[in-house]
Amino acid sequence: MALLWFQQKDGHRYEVRSAGKTLRLYSDGVFHSQYNPGRLSLGGLWDLLYLPAFFLPPEQLNQVLLLGLGGGSVIHPLNHWFAPESIDAVEIEASHLHVAREFFRIEKENVRLHHADALQWLPQQSQQWDIVIEDVYGHLQGEPVRGVEYSRHWSNALLDHLSPHGLLIMNFTAVRDMREWLANMSQWRTERLFYLQLQTEGYLNRVLLVSRYRITPGQLRHAVPAALKKLNFKVLSV
């Protein structure tokens, strides 16, 4: 892969590399994001972060919140398939924001980029969003690490800022983390919540869909358009 750009900052190294027409963002060796302007799908894990949004009727998908921008890969399919009124993206790493703007072409008028710590930023907001994508990860010694603990405070903030019909989409790097979070939710929230998990080959990650109403795996798979049904993903009950 060709090295297109790098930055050494505060003891961390950020890189943009090309693999054919695909651009990839690495932070301390951790593969954070990829973007190919000629492809509708992102490949691998990243498609799972927006596929659940197909379940919402278009008139109910107006406001999207992305916590953890990375290079901004998921913003392109969100705009292509759903064209929401606004997308708020929160990212703590200034270098990631630079890559999003200069390399990944995050330049749509409906996108608002916020340079902030999501843990501090979200509780200060009064707005609710129809889709909340929680993908807050950093990097340490070549491995992805959580940027926010799975606490009662953070979990309540995520759900309190979700519209009544909205969907919360969370990325977990390990099954045990997802199961631990689910076990805690029965103590943290009194309302009834429903869950589905998405997974794809080659990744240990689980993407969890959280809603206030029941969605079956078959309903979600049916909602995905034909152009994306070829993606190698599974939808399972929790």
PDB file of C-alpha atoms in Angstrom:
ATOM      1  CA  MET A   1       0.000   0.000   0.000  1.00  0.00           C
ATOM      2  CA  ALA A   2       1.212   3.472  -0.845  1.00  0.00           C
ATOM      3  CA  LEU A   3       1.628   6.011   1.946  1.00  0.00           C
ATOM      4  CA  LEU A   4      -0.220   9.213   0.955  1.00  0.00           C
ATOM      5  CA  TRP A   5       0.024  11.208   4.181  1.00  0.00           C
ATOM      6  CA  PHE A   6       1.258  10.852   7.735  1.00  0.00           C
ATOM      7  CA  GLN A   7       1.417  12.925  10.887  1.00  0.00           C
ATOM      8  CA  GLN A   8       3.372  12.362  14.084  1.00  0.00           C
ATOM      9  CA  LYS A   9       1.559  14.113  16.917  1.00  0.00           C
ATOM     10  CA  ASP A  10       1.690  13.792  20.725  1.00  0.00           C
ATOM     11  CA  GLY A  11       3.463  10.449  20.469  1.00  0.00           C
ATOM     12  CA  HIS A  12       0.966   9.007  17.963  1.00  0.00           C
ATOM     13  CA  ARG A  13       1.305   8.331  14.243  1.00  0.00           C
ATOM     14  CA  TYR A  14      -1.569   8.861  11.826  1.00  0.00           C
ATOM     15  CA  GLU A  15      -1.421   7.604   8.245  1.00  0.00           C
ATOM     16  CA  VAL A  16      -3.530   7.541   5.089  1.00  0.00           C
ATOM     17  CA  ARG A  17      -2.625   4.693   2.764  1.00  0.00           C
ATOM     18  CA  SER A  18      -4.049   3.686  -0.601  1.00  0.00           C
ATOM     19  CA  ALA A  19      -4.923   0.175  -1.752  1.00  0.00           C
ATOM     20  CA  GLY A  20      -5.939   0.681  -5.356  1.00  0.00           C
ATOM     21  CA  LYS A  21      -8.733   3.277  -5.233  1.00  0.00           C
ATOM     22  CA  THR A  22      -9.440   2.563  -1.569  1.00  0.00           C
ATOM     23  CA  LEU A  23      -8.111   4.956   1.050  1.00  0.00           C
ATOM     24  CA  ARG A  24      -7.423   3.690   4.568  1.00  0.00           C
ATOM     25  CA  LEU A  25      -6.872   5.561   7.818  1.00  0.00           C
ATOM     26  CA  TYR A  26      -4.462   4.071  10.357  1.00  0.00           C
ATOM     27  CA  SER A  27      -3.741   5.430  13.833  1.00  0.00           C
ATOM     28  CA  ASP A  28      -0.752   3.828  15.590  1.00  0.00           C
ATOM     29  CA  GLY A  29      -1.206   0.883  13.256  1.00  0.00           C
ATOM     30  CA  VAL A  30      -4.939   0.466  14.017  1.00  0.00           C
ATOM     31  CA  PHE A  31      -7.106   0.293  10.888  1.00  0.00           C
ATOM     32  CA  HIS A  32      -9.884   2.815  11.620  1.00  0.00           C
ATOM     33  CA  SER A  33     -11.661   3.637   8.361  1.00  0.00           C
ATOM     34  CA  GLN A  34     -11.689   3.063   4.631  1.00  0.00           C
ATOM     35  CA  TYR A  35     -13.259   4.854   1.688  1.00  0.00           C
ATOM     36  CA  ASN A  36     -13.592   4.111  -2.014  1.00  0.00           C
ATOM     37  CA  PRO A  37     -15.494   6.719  -4.060  1.00  0.00           C
ATOM     38  CA  GLY A  38     -16.469   4.101  -6.645  1.00  0.00           C
ATOM     39  CA  ARG A  39     -18.153   1.652  -4.252  1.00  0.00           C
ATOM     40  CA  LEU A  40     -21.564   1.778  -2.582  1.00  0.00           C
ATOM     41  CA  SER A  41     -20.522  -0.632   0.155  1.00  0.00           C
ATOM     42  CA  LEU A  42     -17.615  -0.006   2.507  1.00  0.00           C
ATOM     43  CA  GLY A  43     -16.575  -3.611   3.008  1.00  0.00           C
ATOM     44  CA  GLY A  44     -16.210  -5.614   6.189  1.00  0.00           C
ATOM     45  CA  LEU A  45     -17.404  -4.259   9.501  1.00  0.00           C
ATOM     46  CA  TRP A  46     -18.312  -0.739   8.388  1.00  0.00           C
ATOM     47  CA  ASP A  47     -21.406  -1.727   6.407  1.00  0.00           C
ATOM     48  CA  LEU A  48     -22.958  -3.135   9.580  1.00  0.00           C
ATOM     49  CA  LEU A  49     -22.994   0.352  11.113  1.00  0.00           C
ATOM     50  CA  TYR A  50     -25.603   1.719   8.681  1.00  0.00           C
ATOM     51  CA  LEU A  51     -27.538  -1.367   7.483  1.00  0.00           C
ATOM     52  CA  PRO A  52     -30.049  -1.237  10.419  1.00  0.00           C
ATOM     53  CA  ALA A  53     -31.125   2.247   9.293  1.00  0.00           C
ATOM     54  CA  PHE A  54     -32.957   0.679   6.324  1.00  0.00           C
ATOM     55  CA  PHE A  55     -35.636  -0.474   8.747  1.00  0.00           C
ATOM     56  CA  LEU A  56     -36.830   3.075   9.386  1.00  0.00           C
ATOM     57  CA  PRO A  57     -39.311   4.631   6.925  1.00  0.00           C
ATOM     58  CA  PRO A  58     -37.702   7.572   5.073  1.00  0.00           C
ATOM     59  CA  GLU A  59     -39.976  10.103   6.780  1.00  0.00           C
ATOM     60  CA  GLN A  60     -38.668   8.969  10.175  1.00  0.00           C
ATOM     61  CA  LEU A  61     -34.970   9.219   9.327  1.00  0.00           C
ATOM     62  CA  ASN A  62     -34.094  12.894   9.474  1.00  0.00           C
ATOM     63  CA  GLN A  63     -31.425  13.355  12.150  1.00  0.00           C
ATOM     64  CA  VAL A  64     -28.357  11.114  12.496  1.00  0.00           C
ATOM     65  CA  LEU A  65     -25.671  11.184  15.190  1.00  0.00           C
ATOM     66  CA  LEU A  66     -22.311   9.486  14.703  1.00  0.00           C
ATOM     67  CA  LEU A  67     -20.196   9.183  17.848  1.00  0.00           C
ATOM     68  CA  GLY A  68     -16.673   8.340  16.743  1.00  0.00           C
ATOM     69  CA  LEU A  69     -16.079   9.614  13.206  1.00  0.00           C
ATOM     70  CA  GLY A  70     -12.745   8.042  12.319  1.00  0.00           C
ATOM     71  CA  GLY A  71     -12.231   9.032   8.698  1.00  0.00           C
ATOM     72  CA  GLY A  72     -15.963   9.335   8.163  1.00  0.00           C
ATOM     73  CA  SER A  73     -16.514   6.196   6.057  1.00  0.00           C
ATOM     74  CA  VAL A  74     -20.103   5.667   7.124  1.00  0.00           C
ATOM     75  CA  ILE A  75     -21.200   9.207   6.232  1.00  0.00           C
ATOM     76  CA  HIS A  76     -21.111   8.497   2.480  1.00  0.00           C
ATOM     77  CA  PRO A  77     -23.556   5.550   2.535  1.00  0.00           C
ATOM     78  CA  LEU A  78     -25.772   7.394   5.002  1.00  0.00           C
ATOM     79  CA  ASN A  79     -26.086  10.282   2.559  1.00  0.00           C
ATOM     80  CA  HIS A  80     -26.359   8.051  -0.505  1.00  0.00           C
ATOM     81  CA  TRP A  81     -29.096   5.763   0.782  1.00  0.00           C
ATOM     82  CA  PHE A  82     -31.003   7.961   3.233  1.00  0.00           C
ATOM     83  CA  ALA A  83     -30.176  11.643   2.576  1.00  0.00           C
ATOM     84  CA  PRO A  84     -31.007  12.735   6.145  1.00  0.00           C
ATOM     85  CA  GLU A  85     -31.568  16.391   6.955  1.00  0.00           C
ATOM     86  CA  SER A  86     -28.499  16.447   9.174  1.00  0.00           C
ATOM     87  CA  ILE A  87     -25.622  14.257  10.321  1.00  0.00           C
ATOM     88  CA  ASP A  88     -23.761  15.270  13.478  1.00  0.00           C
ATOM     89  CA  ALA A  89     -20.376  13.561  13.810  1.00  0.00           C
ATOM     90  CA  VAL A  90     -18.336  13.827  17.017  1.00  0.00           C
ATOM     91  CA  GLU A  91     -14.623  13.020  16.985  1.00  0.00           C
ATOM     92  CA  ILE A  92     -11.952  13.673  19.631  1.00  0.00           C
ATOM     93  CA  GLU A  93      -8.941  13.225  17.313  1.00  0.00           C
ATOM     94  CA  ALA A  94      -8.158  16.375  15.316  1.00  0.00           C
ATOM     95  CA  SER A  95      -6.052  14.298  12.904  1.00  0.00           C
ATOM     96  CA  HIS A  96      -9.062  12.117  12.081  1.00  0.00           C
ATOM     97  CA  LEU A  97     -11.113  15.222  11.314  1.00  0.00           C
ATOM     98  CA  HIS A  98      -8.367  16.420   8.976  1.00  0.00           C
ATOM     99  CA  VAL A  99      -8.378  13.097   7.121  1.00  0.00           C
ATOM    100  CA  ALA A 100     -12.179  13.143   6.902  1.00  0.00           C
ATOM    101  CA  ARG A 101     -12.146  16.570   5.264  1.00  0.00           C
ATOM    102  CA  GLU A 102      -9.058  16.305   3.067  1.00  0.00           C
ATOM    103  CA  PHE A 103      -9.037  12.651   1.986  1.00  0.00           C
ATOM    104  CA  PHE A 104     -12.464  11.095   2.614  1.00  0.00           C
ATOM    105  CA  ARG A 105     -14.376  14.044   1.077  1.00  0.00           C
ATOM    106  CA  ILE A 106     -16.714  14.691   3.991  1.00  0.00           C
ATOM    107  CA  GLU A 107     -17.988  17.952   2.582  1.00  0.00           C
ATOM    108  CA  LYS A 108     -21.792  17.727   2.330  1.00  0.00           C
ATOM    109  CA  GLU A 109     -23.780  20.683   3.644  1.00  0.00           C
ATOM    110  CA  ASN A 110     -25.885  18.470   5.908  1.00  0.00           C
ATOM    111  CA  VAL A 111     -22.808  17.192   7.816  1.00  0.00           C
ATOM    112  CA  ARG A 112     -21.678  18.950  10.993  1.00  0.00           C
ATOM    113  CA  LEU A 113     -18.315  17.859  12.366  1.00  0.00           C
ATOM    114  CA  HIS A 114     -17.696  18.412  16.087  1.00  0.00           C
ATOM    115  CA  HIS A 115     -14.182  18.263  17.537  1.00  0.00           C
ATOM    116  CA  ALA A 116     -15.088  17.094  21.036  1.00  0.00           C
ATOM    117  CA  ASP A 117     -15.030  14.299  23.591  1.00  0.00           C
ATOM    118  CA  ALA A 118     -18.295  12.415  23.031  1.00  0.00           C
ATOM    119  CA  LEU A 119     -18.621  11.607  26.744  1.00  0.00           C
ATOM    120  CA  GLN A 120     -18.734  15.304  27.598  1.00  0.00           C
ATOM    121  CA  TRP A 121     -20.484  16.528  24.446  1.00  0.00           C
ATOM    122  CA  LEU A 122     -23.558  14.271  24.363  1.00  0.00           C
ATOM    123  CA  PRO A 123     -25.023  15.005  27.842  1.00  0.00           C
ATOM    124  CA  GLN A 124     -24.900  18.724  27.030  1.00  0.00           C
ATOM    125  CA  GLN A 125     -27.224  18.337  24.034  1.00  0.00           C
ATOM    126  CA  SER A 126     -30.996  18.809  24.182  1.00  0.00           C
ATOM    127  CA  GLN A 127     -31.672  17.265  20.766  1.00  0.00           C
ATOM    128  CA  GLN A 128     -32.811  13.728  19.997  1.00  0.00           C
ATOM    129  CA  TRP A 129     -31.700  11.786  16.923  1.00  0.00           C
ATOM    130  CA  ASP A 130     -33.433   9.126  14.809  1.00  0.00           C
ATOM    131  CA  ILE A 131     -30.238   7.121  14.358  1.00  0.00           C
ATOM    132  CA  VAL A 132     -27.399   7.092  16.896  1.00  0.00           C
ATOM    133  CA  ILE A 133     -24.269   5.193  15.848  1.00  0.00           C
ATOM    134  CA  GLU A 134     -21.883   4.607  18.758  1.00  0.00           C
ATOM    135  CA  ASP A 135     -18.401   3.664  17.550  1.00  0.00           C
ATOM    136  CA  VAL A 136     -16.114   5.393  20.055  1.00  0.00           C
ATOM    137  CA  TYR A 137     -12.717   3.709  19.791  1.00  0.00           C
ATOM    138  CA  GLY A 138      -9.166   4.893  20.103  1.00  0.00           C
ATOM    139  CA  HIS A 139      -5.857   3.058  19.806  1.00  0.00           C
ATOM    140  CA  LEU A 140      -3.130   1.779  22.116  1.00  0.00           C
ATOM    141  CA  GLN A 141      -0.051  -0.227  21.157  1.00  0.00           C
ATOM    142  CA  GLY A 142      -1.546  -1.262  17.840  1.00  0.00           C
ATOM    143  CA  GLU A 143      -4.905  -2.368  19.228  1.00  0.00           C
ATOM    144  CA  PRO A 144      -8.311  -0.647  19.268  1.00  0.00           C
ATOM    145  CA  VAL A 145      -9.455   0.463  22.718  1.00  0.00           C
ATOM    146  CA  ARG A 146     -12.716   1.877  23.990  1.00  0.00           C
ATOM    147  CA  GLY A 147     -12.824   5.640  24.185  1.00  0.00           C
ATOM    148  CA  VAL A 148     -15.804   5.603  26.588  1.00  0.00           C
ATOM    149  CA  GLU A 149     -16.604   3.049  29.294  1.00  0.00           C
ATOM    150  CA  TYR A 150     -19.872   1.131  29.070  1.00  0.00           C
ATOM    151  CA  SER A 151     -21.268   2.865  32.156  1.00  0.00           C
ATOM    152  CA  ARG A 152     -24.796   3.580  33.353  1.00  0.00           C
ATOM    153  CA  HIS A 153     -24.189   7.293  32.720  1.00  0.00           C
ATOM    154  CA  TRP A 154     -23.091   6.769  29.104  1.00  0.00           C
ATOM    155  CA  SER A 155     -25.767   4.187  28.288  1.00  0.00           C
ATOM    156  CA  ASN A 156     -28.529   6.416  29.645  1.00  0.00           C
ATOM    157  CA  ALA A 157     -27.182   9.373  27.670  1.00  0.00           C
ATOM    158  CA  LEU A 158     -27.303   7.333  24.445  1.00  0.00           C
ATOM    159  CA  LEU A 159     -30.914   6.252  24.960  1.00  0.00           C
ATOM    160  CA  ASP A 160     -32.132   9.585  26.321  1.00  0.00           C
ATOM    161  CA  HIS A 161     -30.961  11.264  23.095  1.00  0.00           C
ATOM    162  CA  LEU A 162     -32.733   8.725  20.874  1.00  0.00           C
ATOM    163  CA  SER A 163     -36.098   9.692  19.367  1.00  0.00           C
ATOM    164  CA  PRO A 164     -39.078   7.431  20.328  1.00  0.00           C
ATOM    165  CA  HIS A 165     -38.924   5.577  16.999  1.00  0.00           C
ATOM    166  CA  GLY A 166     -35.130   5.822  16.751  1.00  0.00           C
ATOM    167  CA  LEU A 167     -32.464   3.122  16.515  1.00  0.00           C
ATOM    168  CA  LEU A 168     -29.240   2.874  18.513  1.00  0.00           C
ATOM    169  CA  ILE A 169     -26.403   1.065  16.690  1.00  0.00           C
ATOM    170  CA  MET A 170     -23.376   0.097  18.791  1.00  0.00           C
ATOM    171  CA  ASN A 171     -20.047  -1.426  17.776  1.00  0.00           C
ATOM    172  CA  PHE A 172     -18.455  -3.925  20.199  1.00  0.00           C
ATOM    173  CA  THR A 173     -15.001  -5.359  19.465  1.00  0.00           C
ATOM    174  CA  ALA A 174     -15.714  -8.484  21.503  1.00  0.00           C
ATOM    175  CA  VAL A 175     -18.763 -10.663  22.195  1.00  0.00           C
ATOM    176  CA  ARG A 176     -18.059 -10.622  25.937  1.00  0.00           C
ATOM    177  CA  ASP A 177     -18.277  -6.820  26.009  1.00  0.00           C
ATOM    178  CA  MET A 178     -21.659  -6.924  24.289  1.00  0.00           C
ATOM    179  CA  ARG A 179     -22.982  -9.560  26.669  1.00  0.00           C
ATOM    180  CA  GLU A 180     -21.741  -7.656  29.719  1.00  0.00           C
ATOM    181  CA  TRP A 181     -23.439  -4.476  28.499  1.00  0.00           C
ATOM    182  CA  LEU A 182     -26.699  -6.341  27.859  1.00  0.00           C
ATOM    183  CA  ALA A 183     -26.622  -7.857  31.344  1.00  0.00           C
ATOM    184  CA  ASN A 184     -26.191  -4.418  32.902  1.00  0.00           C
ATOM    185  CA  MET A 185     -28.997  -2.838  30.883  1.00  0.00           C
ATOM    186  CA  SER A 186     -31.669  -4.761  32.807  1.00  0.00           C
ATOM    187  CA  GLN A 187     -30.498  -2.874  35.919  1.00  0.00           C
ATOM    188  CA  TRP A 188     -29.839   0.497  34.273  1.00  0.00           C
ATOM    189  CA  ARG A 189     -33.137   0.963  32.365  1.00  0.00           C
ATOM    190  CA  THR A 190     -36.687   0.161  33.403  1.00  0.00           C
ATOM    191  CA  GLU A 191     -38.138   0.477  29.882  1.00  0.00           C
ATOM    192  CA  ARG A 192     -38.341  -2.588  27.675  1.00  0.00           C
ATOM    193  CA  LEU A 193     -35.739  -2.699  24.926  1.00  0.00           C
ATOM    194  CA  PHE A 194     -35.247  -5.060  21.997  1.00  0.00           C
ATOM    195  CA  TYR A 195     -31.942  -6.190  20.503  1.00  0.00           C
ATOM    196  CA  LEU A 196     -30.472  -7.706  17.358  1.00  0.00           C
ATOM    197  CA  GLN A 197     -26.832  -8.416  16.613  1.00  0.00           C
ATOM    198  CA  LEU A 198     -25.073  -8.178  13.267  1.00  0.00           C
ATOM    199  CA  GLN A 199     -21.813  -9.850  12.383  1.00  0.00           C
ATOM    200  CA  THR A 200     -19.625 -10.555   9.373  1.00  0.00           C
ATOM    201  CA  GLU A 201     -16.859 -13.025   8.606  1.00  0.00           C
ATOM    202  CA  GLY A 202     -13.309 -12.002   9.395  1.00  0.00           C
ATOM    203  CA  TYR A 203     -14.257  -9.767  12.335  1.00  0.00           C
ATOM    204  CA  LEU A 204     -14.796 -10.577  16.006  1.00  0.00           C
ATOM    205  CA  ASN A 205     -16.898  -7.428  16.350  1.00  0.00           C
ATOM    206  CA  ARG A 206     -20.590  -7.497  17.066  1.00  0.00           C
ATOM    207  CA  VAL A 207     -22.800  -4.608  16.016  1.00  0.00           C
ATOM    208  CA  LEU A 208     -25.818  -4.347  18.295  1.00  0.00           C
ATOM    209  CA  LEU A 209     -29.125  -2.821  17.219  1.00  0.00           C
ATOM    210  CA  VAL A 210     -31.185  -1.421  20.107  1.00  0.00           C
ATOM    211  CA  SER A 211     -34.812  -0.329  19.686  1.00  0.00           C
ATOM    212  CA  ARG A 212     -37.926   0.290  21.750  1.00  0.00           C
ATOM    213  CA  TYR A 213     -39.967  -2.024  19.521  1.00  0.00           C
ATOM    214  CA  ARG A 214     -39.476  -5.541  18.248  1.00  0.00           C
ATOM    215  CA  ILE A 215     -37.608  -6.101  14.974  1.00  0.00           C
ATOM    216  CA  THR A 216     -37.027  -9.658  13.773  1.00  0.00           C
ATOM    217  CA  PRO A 217     -33.881 -10.747  11.903  1.00  0.00           C
ATOM    218  CA  GLY A 218     -36.037 -11.496   8.858  1.00  0.00           C
ATOM    219  CA  GLN A 219     -37.598  -8.033   8.879  1.00  0.00           C
ATOM    220  CA  LEU A 220     -34.214  -6.349   8.974  1.00  0.00           C
ATOM    221  CA  ARG A 221     -32.748  -8.513   6.213  1.00  0.00           C
ATOM    222  CA  HIS A 222     -35.846  -7.845   4.082  1.00  0.00           C
ATOM    223  CA  ALA A 223     -35.434  -4.080   4.545  1.00  0.00           C
ATOM    224  CA  VAL A 224     -31.901  -4.085   3.086  1.00  0.00           C
ATOM    225  CA  PRO A 225     -32.022  -3.217  -0.645  1.00  0.00           C
ATOM    226  CA  ALA A 226     -31.123  -5.803  -3.276  1.00  0.00           C
ATOM    227  CA  ALA A 227     -27.895  -3.997  -4.161  1.00  0.00           C
ATOM    228  CA  LEU A 228     -26.556  -4.713  -0.657  1.00  0.00           C
ATOM    229  CA  LYS A 229     -27.967  -8.167  -0.038  1.00  0.00           C
ATOM    230  CA  LYS A 230     -24.789  -9.673  -1.483  1.00  0.00           C
ATOM    231  CA  LEU A 231     -22.861  -8.386   1.522  1.00  0.00           C
ATOM    232  CA  ASN A 232     -21.712 -11.223   3.723  1.00  0.00           C
ATOM    233  CA  PHE A 233     -23.484 -10.432   7.003  1.00  0.00           C
ATOM    234  CA  LYS A 234     -25.690 -12.212   9.526  1.00  0.00           C
ATOM    235  CA  VAL A 235     -28.513 -10.842  11.640  1.00  0.00           C
ATOM    236  CA  LEU A 236     -29.193 -12.816  14.824  1.00  0.00           C
ATOM    237  CA  SER A 237     -31.505 -12.490  17.793  1.00  0.00           C
ATOM    238  CA  VAL A 238     -29.953 -11.742  21.173  1.00  0.00           C
TER     239      VAL A 238
END
